[in-house]
């Protein structure tokens, strides 16, 4: 079957088309088109919701048209439409859900409202080969808007083991990048600067929280960065490239240390077969390397392509495909076309 996924929850307008197979659980991406708003939001150093929503409205139809063209498909060939219903910016979500609702009504095809974080998690089912993921799986989701440790015992069976108490990891990357004047989005900029820095020159704290806690907290780390940056400015009047690189390396090392250690501890405690990384921060190669080094005995997966790490329509189509399958399997009915609950 062919699933079309629409994602407009934050600053990417994206449509992906996914095909499932009858002989294994891997999903094939037929096309994934992303119109990034990053250059627009660089002007303000972050996302302004009204600006984002207007841009989604401009890009929605061109992105949809291009995704169909790249997959060499007409709309009539699509079997179901999945769309991000939340969490996200309300006015941005409305653009995607309105488009999905309209397509579902015109084409008389099922509409599958999909959770954005479930979408990130299902990015790990796209374009793989060999044995498909085996449960139980412990997933670390780390993005700009969310950060959780999730136990997945089956498809769409999610139990939250822990979550951020304040900033999400990606948000911390973005805020620290702003303090270091590295621009938006912060994750890739910090990763690049960290490659030339020494993580031991400027020691920064690690928030382990209570013993055995699977929660995260990055606001103390952010404040610690603010303190060293302020002290440096008072002393030297500017931030040298070497200082910026060292702070970036030290900050990244603190985040990676906490994320990877808690992920591995949870995987061991819950007898996971696999460890998965999902969300924008899963693009971070230092995080991937740290987990790879610690993940002996577990199958470790992260999205096959960088484009599946950050927000994209293919992951929404992937989550929608499994949701559709489960609902049909359990109830024998297809998900009705209906107004989307937001
Ligand atoms: O999943 P995503 O596209 O949007 C949300 O759902 O929030 O994630 C975006 C976040 C941003 O905070 C960005 O700085 C971070 O992912 N990010 C990274 C990297 N690439 C993107 N963080 C660390 N290292 C990266 N290479
Ligand atoms: Zn996201």
CSV table of C-alpha atoms and ligand atoms in Angstrom, one decimal:
chain,number,residue,atom,x,y,z
A,1,UNK,CA,0.0,0.0,0.0
A,2,UNK,CA,1.0,3.6,-0.5
A,3,UNK,CA,0.9,6.1,2.3
A,4,UNK,CA,1.2,9.8,1.9
A,5,UNK,CA,2.5,11.6,5.0
A,6,UNK,CA,2.2,15.4,5.7
A,7,UNK,CA,4.4,17.2,8.3
A,8,UNK,CA,4.0,20.9,9.2
A,9,UNK,CA,4.4,20.9,13.0
A,10,UNK,CA,7.3,23.4,13.2
A,11,UNK,CA,9.6,24.8,10.6
A,12,UNK,CA,9.6,22.2,7.7
A,13,UNK,CA,6.8,21.7,5.2
A,14,UNK,CA,7.2,18.1,4.1
A,15,UNK,CA,5.4,15.4,2.2
A,16,UNK,CA,6.7,11.8,2.1
A,17,UNK,CA,5.3,8.8,0.3
A,18,UNK,CA,6.0,5.4,1.8
A,19,UNK,CA,5.3,1.9,0.4
A,20,UNK,CA,4.9,-1.1,2.7
A,21,UNK,CA,5.7,-4.7,1.7
A,22,UNK,CA,3.9,-7.9,2.3
A,23,UNK,CA,7.0,-10.0,3.1
A,24,UNK,CA,8.8,-7.9,5.7
A,25,UNK,CA,8.2,-4.9,8.0
A,26,UNK,CA,10.6,-2.5,6.2
A,27,UNK,CA,9.1,0.5,4.5
A,28,UNK,CA,10.3,1.9,1.3
A,29,UNK,CA,10.4,5.7,0.8
A,30,UNK,CA,9.2,6.5,-2.7
A,31,UNK,CA,9.8,10.2,-2.2
A,32,UNK,CA,10.3,12.7,0.6
A,33,UNK,CA,10.3,16.4,-0.2
A,34,UNK,CA,11.2,19.0,2.5
A,35,UNK,CA,10.8,22.7,2.2
A,36,UNK,CA,13.0,24.0,5.0
A,37,UNK,CA,12.2,27.4,6.6
A,38,UNK,CA,15.6,27.6,8.3
A,39,UNK,CA,16.9,30.6,6.2
A,40,UNK,CA,13.6,32.5,7.1
A,41,UNK,CA,14.0,31.8,10.8
A,42,UNK,CA,17.7,32.6,10.8
A,43,UNK,CA,16.6,36.2,10.5
A,44,UNK,CA,15.0,36.1,14.0
A,45,UNK,CA,17.3,33.5,15.5
A,46,UNK,CA,14.3,31.1,16.1
A,47,UNK,CA,10.9,30.2,14.9
A,48,UNK,CA,8.1,32.8,15.0
A,49,UNK,CA,4.9,30.8,14.8
A,50,UNK,CA,2.9,33.1,12.6
A,51,UNK,CA,5.7,33.4,10.1
A,52,UNK,CA,6.1,29.6,10.1
A,53,UNK,CA,2.4,29.0,9.4
A,54,UNK,CA,2.2,31.5,6.5
A,55,UNK,CA,5.2,29.8,4.9
A,56,UNK,CA,3.6,26.4,5.3
A,57,UNK,CA,0.5,27.7,3.6
A,58,UNK,CA,2.7,28.9,0.7
A,59,UNK,CA,4.7,25.7,0.4
A,60,UNK,CA,2.1,23.0,1.1
A,61,UNK,CA,0.8,22.5,-2.5
A,62,UNK,CA,4.2,22.8,-4.3
A,63,UNK,CA,5.7,20.3,-1.9
A,64,UNK,CA,2.8,17.9,-2.3
A,65,UNK,CA,3.0,18.2,-6.1
A,66,UNK,CA,6.8,17.6,-6.1
A,67,UNK,CA,6.5,14.5,-3.8
A,68,UNK,CA,4.0,12.9,-6.2
A,69,UNK,CA,6.2,13.8,-9.2
A,70,UNK,CA,9.3,12.3,-7.6
A,71,UNK,CA,7.5,9.1,-6.8
A,72,UNK,CA,5.9,9.0,-10.3
A,73,UNK,CA,2.5,8.7,-8.8
A,74,UNK,CA,-0.9,10.4,-9.2
A,75,UNK,CA,-2.9,11.3,-6.2
A,76,UNK,CA,-5.5,8.5,-7.0
A,77,UNK,CA,-2.8,5.9,-6.4
A,78,UNK,CA,-2.4,6.9,-2.7
A,79,UNK,CA,-4.2,4.4,-0.4
A,80,UNK,CA,-4.2,6.5,2.8
A,81,UNK,CA,-3.2,9.9,4.1
A,82,UNK,CA,-1.3,10.4,7.4
A,83,UNK,CA,-0.7,13.8,9.0
A,84,UNK,CA,0.9,15.2,12.1
A,85,UNK,CA,-1.8,16.1,14.4
A,86,UNK,CA,0.6,17.2,17.3
A,87,UNK,CA,2.5,18.1,19.3
A,88,UNK,CA,3.6,21.2,17.5
A,89,UNK,CA,2.8,24.9,16.7
A,90,UNK,CA,-1.0,25.1,16.4
A,91,UNK,CA,-1.2,27.5,13.4
A,92,UNK,CA,1.5,25.4,11.6
A,93,UNK,CA,-0.3,22.1,12.3
A,94,UNK,CA,-3.6,23.6,10.9
A,95,UNK,CA,-2.0,24.0,7.5
A,96,UNK,CA,-1.1,20.3,7.3
A,97,UNK,CA,-4.2,18.9,8.8
A,98,UNK,CA,-6.4,21.1,6.5
A,99,UNK,CA,-4.6,19.8,3.5
A,100,UNK,CA,-4.8,16.1,4.7
A,101,UNK,CA,-8.5,16.5,5.6
A,102,UNK,CA,-9.2,17.9,2.1
A,103,UNK,CA,-7.3,15.2,0.3
A,104,UNK,CA,-9.0,12.5,2.4
A,105,UNK,CA,-12.5,13.9,1.5
A,106,UNK,CA,-11.8,14.4,-2.2
A,107,UNK,CA,-10.1,11.1,-2.7
A,108,UNK,CA,-12.4,9.1,-0.3
A,109,UNK,CA,-9.3,7.6,1.4
A,110,UNK,CA,-8.6,7.0,5.1
A,111,UNK,CA,-7.2,9.8,7.1
A,112,UNK,CA,-4.6,8.8,9.8
A,113,UNK,CA,-3.9,11.4,12.5
A,114,UNK,CA,-0.4,10.7,13.7
A,115,UNK,CA,1.7,11.8,16.7
A,116,UNK,CA,4.8,13.7,15.7
A,117,UNK,CA,7.1,11.9,18.2
A,118,UNK,CA,5.8,8.5,17.0
A,119,UNK,CA,6.7,9.7,13.5
A,120,UNK,CA,10.3,10.3,14.6
A,121,UNK,CA,10.4,6.8,16.1
A,122,UNK,CA,9.1,5.2,12.9
A,123,UNK,CA,11.9,6.9,10.9
A,124,UNK,CA,13.9,3.8,11.9
A,125,UNK,CA,11.6,1.6,9.9
A,126,UNK,CA,12.4,3.4,6.6
A,127,UNK,CA,14.7,2.0,3.9
A,128,UNK,CA,16.3,-0.6,6.0
A,129,UNK,CA,17.5,-4.1,5.0
A,130,UNK,CA,18.1,-7.4,6.8
A,131,UNK,CA,16.1,-8.2,9.9
A,132,UNK,CA,13.5,-5.6,10.6
A,133,UNK,CA,13.5,-4.1,14.2
A,134,UNK,CA,12.7,-6.5,17.0
A,135,UNK,CA,10.8,-5.6,20.2
A,136,UNK,CA,11.4,-4.7,23.0
A,137,UNK,CA,13.1,-1.5,21.9
A,138,UNK,CA,14.3,1.4,24.0
A,139,UNK,CA,14.2,4.6,22.0
A,140,UNK,CA,15.8,7.9,22.8
A,141,UNK,CA,13.9,10.7,21.1
A,142,UNK,CA,15.9,14.0,21.1
A,143,UNK,CA,14.6,17.0,19.2
A,144,UNK,CA,14.2,20.7,19.5
A,145,UNK,CA,10.7,20.4,21.1
A,146,UNK,CA,10.9,17.0,22.9
A,147,UNK,CA,13.2,14.6,24.6
A,148,UNK,CA,12.1,11.2,26.0
A,149,UNK,CA,13.2,7.7,26.8
A,150,UNK,CA,10.5,5.4,25.4
A,151,UNK,CA,10.0,1.7,25.9
A,152,UNK,CA,8.4,0.1,22.9
A,153,UNK,CA,7.0,-3.4,23.5
A,154,UNK,CA,5.1,-3.6,20.1
A,155,UNK,CA,4.0,-1.3,17.3
A,156,UNK,CA,2.5,1.9,18.7
A,157,UNK,CA,2.9,0.6,22.2
A,158,UNK,CA,4.9,3.4,23.9
A,159,UNK,CA,5.7,3.7,27.6
A,160,UNK,CA,7.5,6.8,28.6
A,161,UNK,CA,10.4,5.9,31.0
A,162,UNK,CA,11.7,9.5,31.3
A,163,UNK,CA,11.5,12.9,29.7
A,164,UNK,CA,13.1,16.3,30.0
A,165,UNK,CA,12.2,18.3,33.0
A,166,UNK,CA,13.0,21.6,31.2
A,167,UNK,CA,14.8,22.1,27.9
A,168,UNK,CA,14.9,19.3,25.3
A,169,UNK,CA,18.4,18.4,24.1
A,170,UNK,CA,18.0,20.1,20.7
A,171,UNK,CA,16.6,23.2,22.4
A,172,UNK,CA,19.7,23.3,24.6
A,173,UNK,CA,21.9,23.0,21.5
A,174,UNK,CA,20.0,25.9,19.9
A,175,UNK,CA,20.2,28.1,23.0
A,176,UNK,CA,23.9,27.4,23.6
A,177,UNK,CA,24.6,28.1,19.9
A,178,UNK,CA,23.0,31.5,20.3
A,179,UNK,CA,25.1,32.3,23.4
A,180,UNK,CA,28.2,31.3,21.3
A,181,UNK,CA,26.9,33.4,18.4
A,182,UNK,CA,26.9,30.3,16.1
A,183,UNK,CA,23.5,30.9,14.6
A,184,UNK,CA,20.3,28.8,14.1
A,185,UNK,CA,19.8,25.8,14.1
A,186,UNK,CA,22.3,25.2,16.8
A,187,UNK,CA,22.8,21.4,16.6
A,188,UNK,CA,24.8,21.2,13.4
A,189,UNK,CA,26.8,24.4,14.2
A,190,UNK,CA,27.8,23.2,17.7
A,191,UNK,CA,28.7,19.8,16.2
A,192,UNK,CA,31.0,21.5,13.7
A,193,UNK,CA,32.6,23.8,16.2
A,194,UNK,CA,33.1,20.9,18.7
A,195,UNK,CA,35.2,19.0,16.1
A,196,UNK,CA,37.9,21.6,16.6
A,197,UNK,CA,37.6,22.0,20.3
A,198,UNK,CA,38.8,20.2,23.4
A,199,UNK,CA,36.0,18.9,25.7
A,200,UNK,CA,38.3,19.0,28.8
A,201,UNK,CA,39.5,22.6,28.8
A,202,UNK,CA,36.3,24.1,30.2
A,203,UNK,CA,34.6,21.6,32.4
A,204,UNK,CA,30.8,21.7,32.4
A,205,UNK,CA,28.3,19.8,34.7
A,206,UNK,CA,26.3,16.7,33.9
A,207,UNK,CA,22.8,16.5,35.3
A,208,UNK,CA,22.3,12.9,36.4
A,209,UNK,CA,19.3,13.8,38.6
A,210,UNK,CA,18.1,11.2,41.2
A,211,UNK,CA,19.7,7.7,41.3
A,212,UNK,CA,18.0,5.6,38.6
A,213,UNK,CA,16.1,8.5,37.1
A,214,UNK,CA,15.5,8.4,33.3
A,215,UNK,CA,14.6,12.1,33.2
A,216,UNK,CA,16.8,14.7,31.7
A,217,UNK,CA,17.5,18.3,32.6
A,218,UNK,CA,19.6,20.7,30.4
A,219,UNK,CA,18.8,24.1,31.9
A,220,UNK,CA,21.6,24.0,34.5
A,221,UNK,CA,24.1,23.1,31.8
A,222,UNK,CA,22.8,26.1,29.7
A,223,UNK,CA,23.2,28.4,32.7
A,224,UNK,CA,26.8,27.1,33.3
A,225,UNK,CA,27.6,27.9,29.6
A,226,UNK,CA,26.1,31.4,30.1
A,227,UNK,CA,28.4,31.9,33.2
A,228,UNK,CA,31.6,30.9,31.3
A,229,UNK,CA,30.6,33.0,28.3
A,230,UNK,CA,29.9,36.1,30.5
A,231,UNK,CA,33.2,35.6,32.4
A,232,UNK,CA,35.1,35.4,29.1
A,233,UNK,CA,33.4,38.5,27.7
A,234,UNK,CA,34.2,40.4,30.9
A,235,UNK,CA,37.8,39.3,30.7
A,236,UNK,CA,38.6,39.5,27.0
A,237,UNK,CA,35.7,41.6,25.5
A,238,UNK,CA,35.1,38.9,22.9
A,239,UNK,CA,34.7,35.2,22.3
A,240,UNK,CA,37.8,33.8,20.4
A,241,UNK,CA,37.2,30.9,17.9
A,242,UNK,CA,39.3,28.6,20.1
A,243,UNK,CA,37.1,29.5,23.2
A,244,UNK,CA,33.9,28.9,21.2
A,245,UNK,CA,35.2,25.5,19.9
A,246,UNK,CA,36.2,24.4,23.4
A,247,UNK,CA,32.8,25.4,25.0
A,248,UNK,CA,31.0,23.7,22.1
A,249,UNK,CA,33.0,20.5,22.6
A,250,UNK,CA,32.5,20.5,26.3
A,251,UNK,CA,28.8,21.2,26.1
A,252,UNK,CA,28.3,18.5,23.5
A,253,UNK,CA,30.3,16.0,25.5
A,254,UNK,CA,28.1,16.7,28.6
A,255,UNK,CA,24.8,16.2,26.6
A,256,UNK,CA,26.1,13.1,24.8
A,257,UNK,CA,27.4,11.6,28.1
A,258,UNK,CA,24.0,12.0,29.9
A,259,UNK,CA,21.9,10.9,26.9
A,260,UNK,CA,24.0,7.8,26.0
A,261,UNK,CA,24.4,6.6,29.6
A,262,UNK,CA,20.7,6.9,30.5
A,263,UNK,CA,19.7,5.2,27.2
A,264,UNK,CA,22.0,2.2,27.9
A,265,UNK,CA,20.9,1.9,31.5
A,266,UNK,CA,17.3,1.8,30.4
A,267,UNK,CA,18.0,-0.7,27.6
A,268,UNK,CA,19.7,-3.0,30.2
A,269,UNK,CA,17.0,-2.6,32.8
A,270,UNK,CA,14.1,-3.4,30.4
A,271,UNK,CA,15.9,-6.3,28.6
A,272,UNK,CA,15.7,-4.5,25.3
A,273,UNK,CA,16.8,-6.2,22.1
A,274,UNK,CA,17.4,-3.0,20.3
A,275,UNK,CA,18.3,0.6,21.0
A,276,UNK,CA,17.0,3.3,18.7
A,277,UNK,CA,17.9,7.0,18.3
A,278,UNK,CA,15.3,9.3,16.8
A,279,UNK,CA,14.6,13.1,16.3
A,280,UNK,CA,16.8,15.9,15.1
A,281,UNK,CA,19.6,15.3,17.6
A,282,UNK,CA,20.0,11.7,16.2
A,283,UNK,CA,21.9,13.4,13.4
A,284,UNK,CA,24.7,14.1,15.8
A,285,UNK,CA,27.7,11.9,15.0
A,286,UNK,CA,29.3,12.3,18.5
A,287,UNK,CA,26.1,10.9,20.0
A,288,UNK,CA,26.0,8.0,17.5
A,289,UNK,CA,29.6,7.1,18.2
A,290,UNK,CA,29.2,7.2,22.0
A,291,UNK,CA,26.2,4.9,21.8
A,292,UNK,CA,27.9,2.6,19.4
A,293,UNK,CA,30.8,2.3,21.8
A,294,UNK,CA,28.5,1.4,24.7
A,295,UNK,CA,25.9,-0.7,22.9
A,296,UNK,CA,27.5,-4.1,22.9
A,297,UNK,CA,24.8,-6.9,23.0
A,298,UNK,CA,22.1,-4.6,21.5
A,299,UNK,CA,21.2,-3.8,17.9
A,300,UNK,CA,21.7,-0.1,17.6
A,301,UNK,CA,19.7,1.8,14.9
A,302,UNK,CA,19.4,5.4,13.9
A,303,UNK,CA,17.6,6.8,10.7
A,304,UNK,CA,19.2,5.5,7.5
A,305,UNK,CA,19.4,9.0,6.0
A,306,UNK,CA,20.1,12.4,7.6
A,307,UNK,CA,16.8,13.7,6.1
A,308,UNK,CA,14.9,11.2,8.2
A,309,UNK,CA,16.4,12.5,11.5
A,310,UNK,CA,14.8,16.0,11.4
A,311,UNK,CA,11.2,16.7,10.6
A,312,UNK,CA,9.9,15.0,7.4
A,313,UNK,CA,6.8,13.6,5.9
A,314,UNK,CA,8.1,10.1,5.3
A,315,UNK,CA,8.4,9.4,9.0
A,316,UNK,CA,4.7,10.5,9.4
A,317,UNK,CA,3.7,8.2,6.6
A,318,UNK,CA,5.7,5.4,8.2
A,319,UNK,CA,4.0,5.8,11.6
A,320,UNK,CA,0.7,6.1,9.9
A,321,UNK,CA,1.3,2.9,7.9
A,322,UNK,CA,1.7,0.9,11.1
A,323,UNK,CA,-1.2,2.6,12.8
A,324,UNK,CA,-3.4,1.7,9.9
A,325,UNK,CA,-2.3,-1.9,9.9
A,326,UNK,CA,-2.9,-2.3,13.7
A,327,UNK,CA,-6.3,-0.7,13.7
A,328,UNK,CA,-7.4,-2.8,10.7
A,329,UNK,CA,-6.0,-5.9,12.4
A,330,UNK,CA,-7.6,-5.3,15.8
A,331,UNK,CA,-11.0,-4.0,14.7
A,332,UNK,CA,-11.4,-5.1,11.1
A,333,UNK,CA,-12.4,-1.6,10.1
A,334,UNK,CA,-10.4,1.2,8.4
A,335,UNK,CA,-9.9,4.4,10.3
A,336,UNK,CA,-12.9,6.6,9.3
A,337,UNK,CA,-12.4,9.8,7.5
A,338,UNK,CA,-13.2,12.4,10.1
A,339,UNK,CA,-12.3,15.8,11.4
A,340,UNK,CA,-9.0,15.8,13.0
A,341,UNK,CA,-8.9,16.2,16.8
A,342,UNK,CA,-6.1,18.7,17.6
B,1,LIG,O1,13.2,16.8,15.0
B,1,LIG,P1,13.5,18.2,14.7
B,1,LIG,O2,13.7,18.5,13.2
B,1,LIG,O3,12.4,19.2,15.2
B,1,LIG,C1,11.6,19.0,16.3
B,1,LIG,O4,10.8,18.2,16.4
B,1,LIG,O5,12.0,19.7,17.3
B,1,LIG,O6,14.8,18.6,15.5
B,1,LIG,C2,15.4,19.9,15.4
B,1,LIG,C3,16.5,19.9,16.5
B,1,LIG,C4,17.1,21.3,16.6
B,1,LIG,O7,17.1,21.7,17.9
B,1,LIG,C5,18.5,21.1,16.0
B,1,LIG,O8,19.4,22.0,16.6
B,1,LIG,C6,18.7,19.7,16.4
B,1,LIG,O9,17.5,19.0,16.2
B,1,LIG,N1,19.8,19.1,15.6
B,1,LIG,C7,21.0,18.6,16.1
B,1,LIG,C8,21.7,18.2,14.9
B,1,LIG,N2,21.0,18.4,13.8
B,1,LIG,C9,19.8,18.9,14.2
B,1,LIG,N3,21.4,18.6,17.3
B,1,LIG,C10,22.7,18.1,17.5
B,1,LIG,N4,23.5,17.7,16.5
B,1,LIG,C11,23.1,17.8,15.2
B,1,LIG,N5,23.9,17.4,14.2
B,2,LIG,ZN1,10.4,16.7,15.2
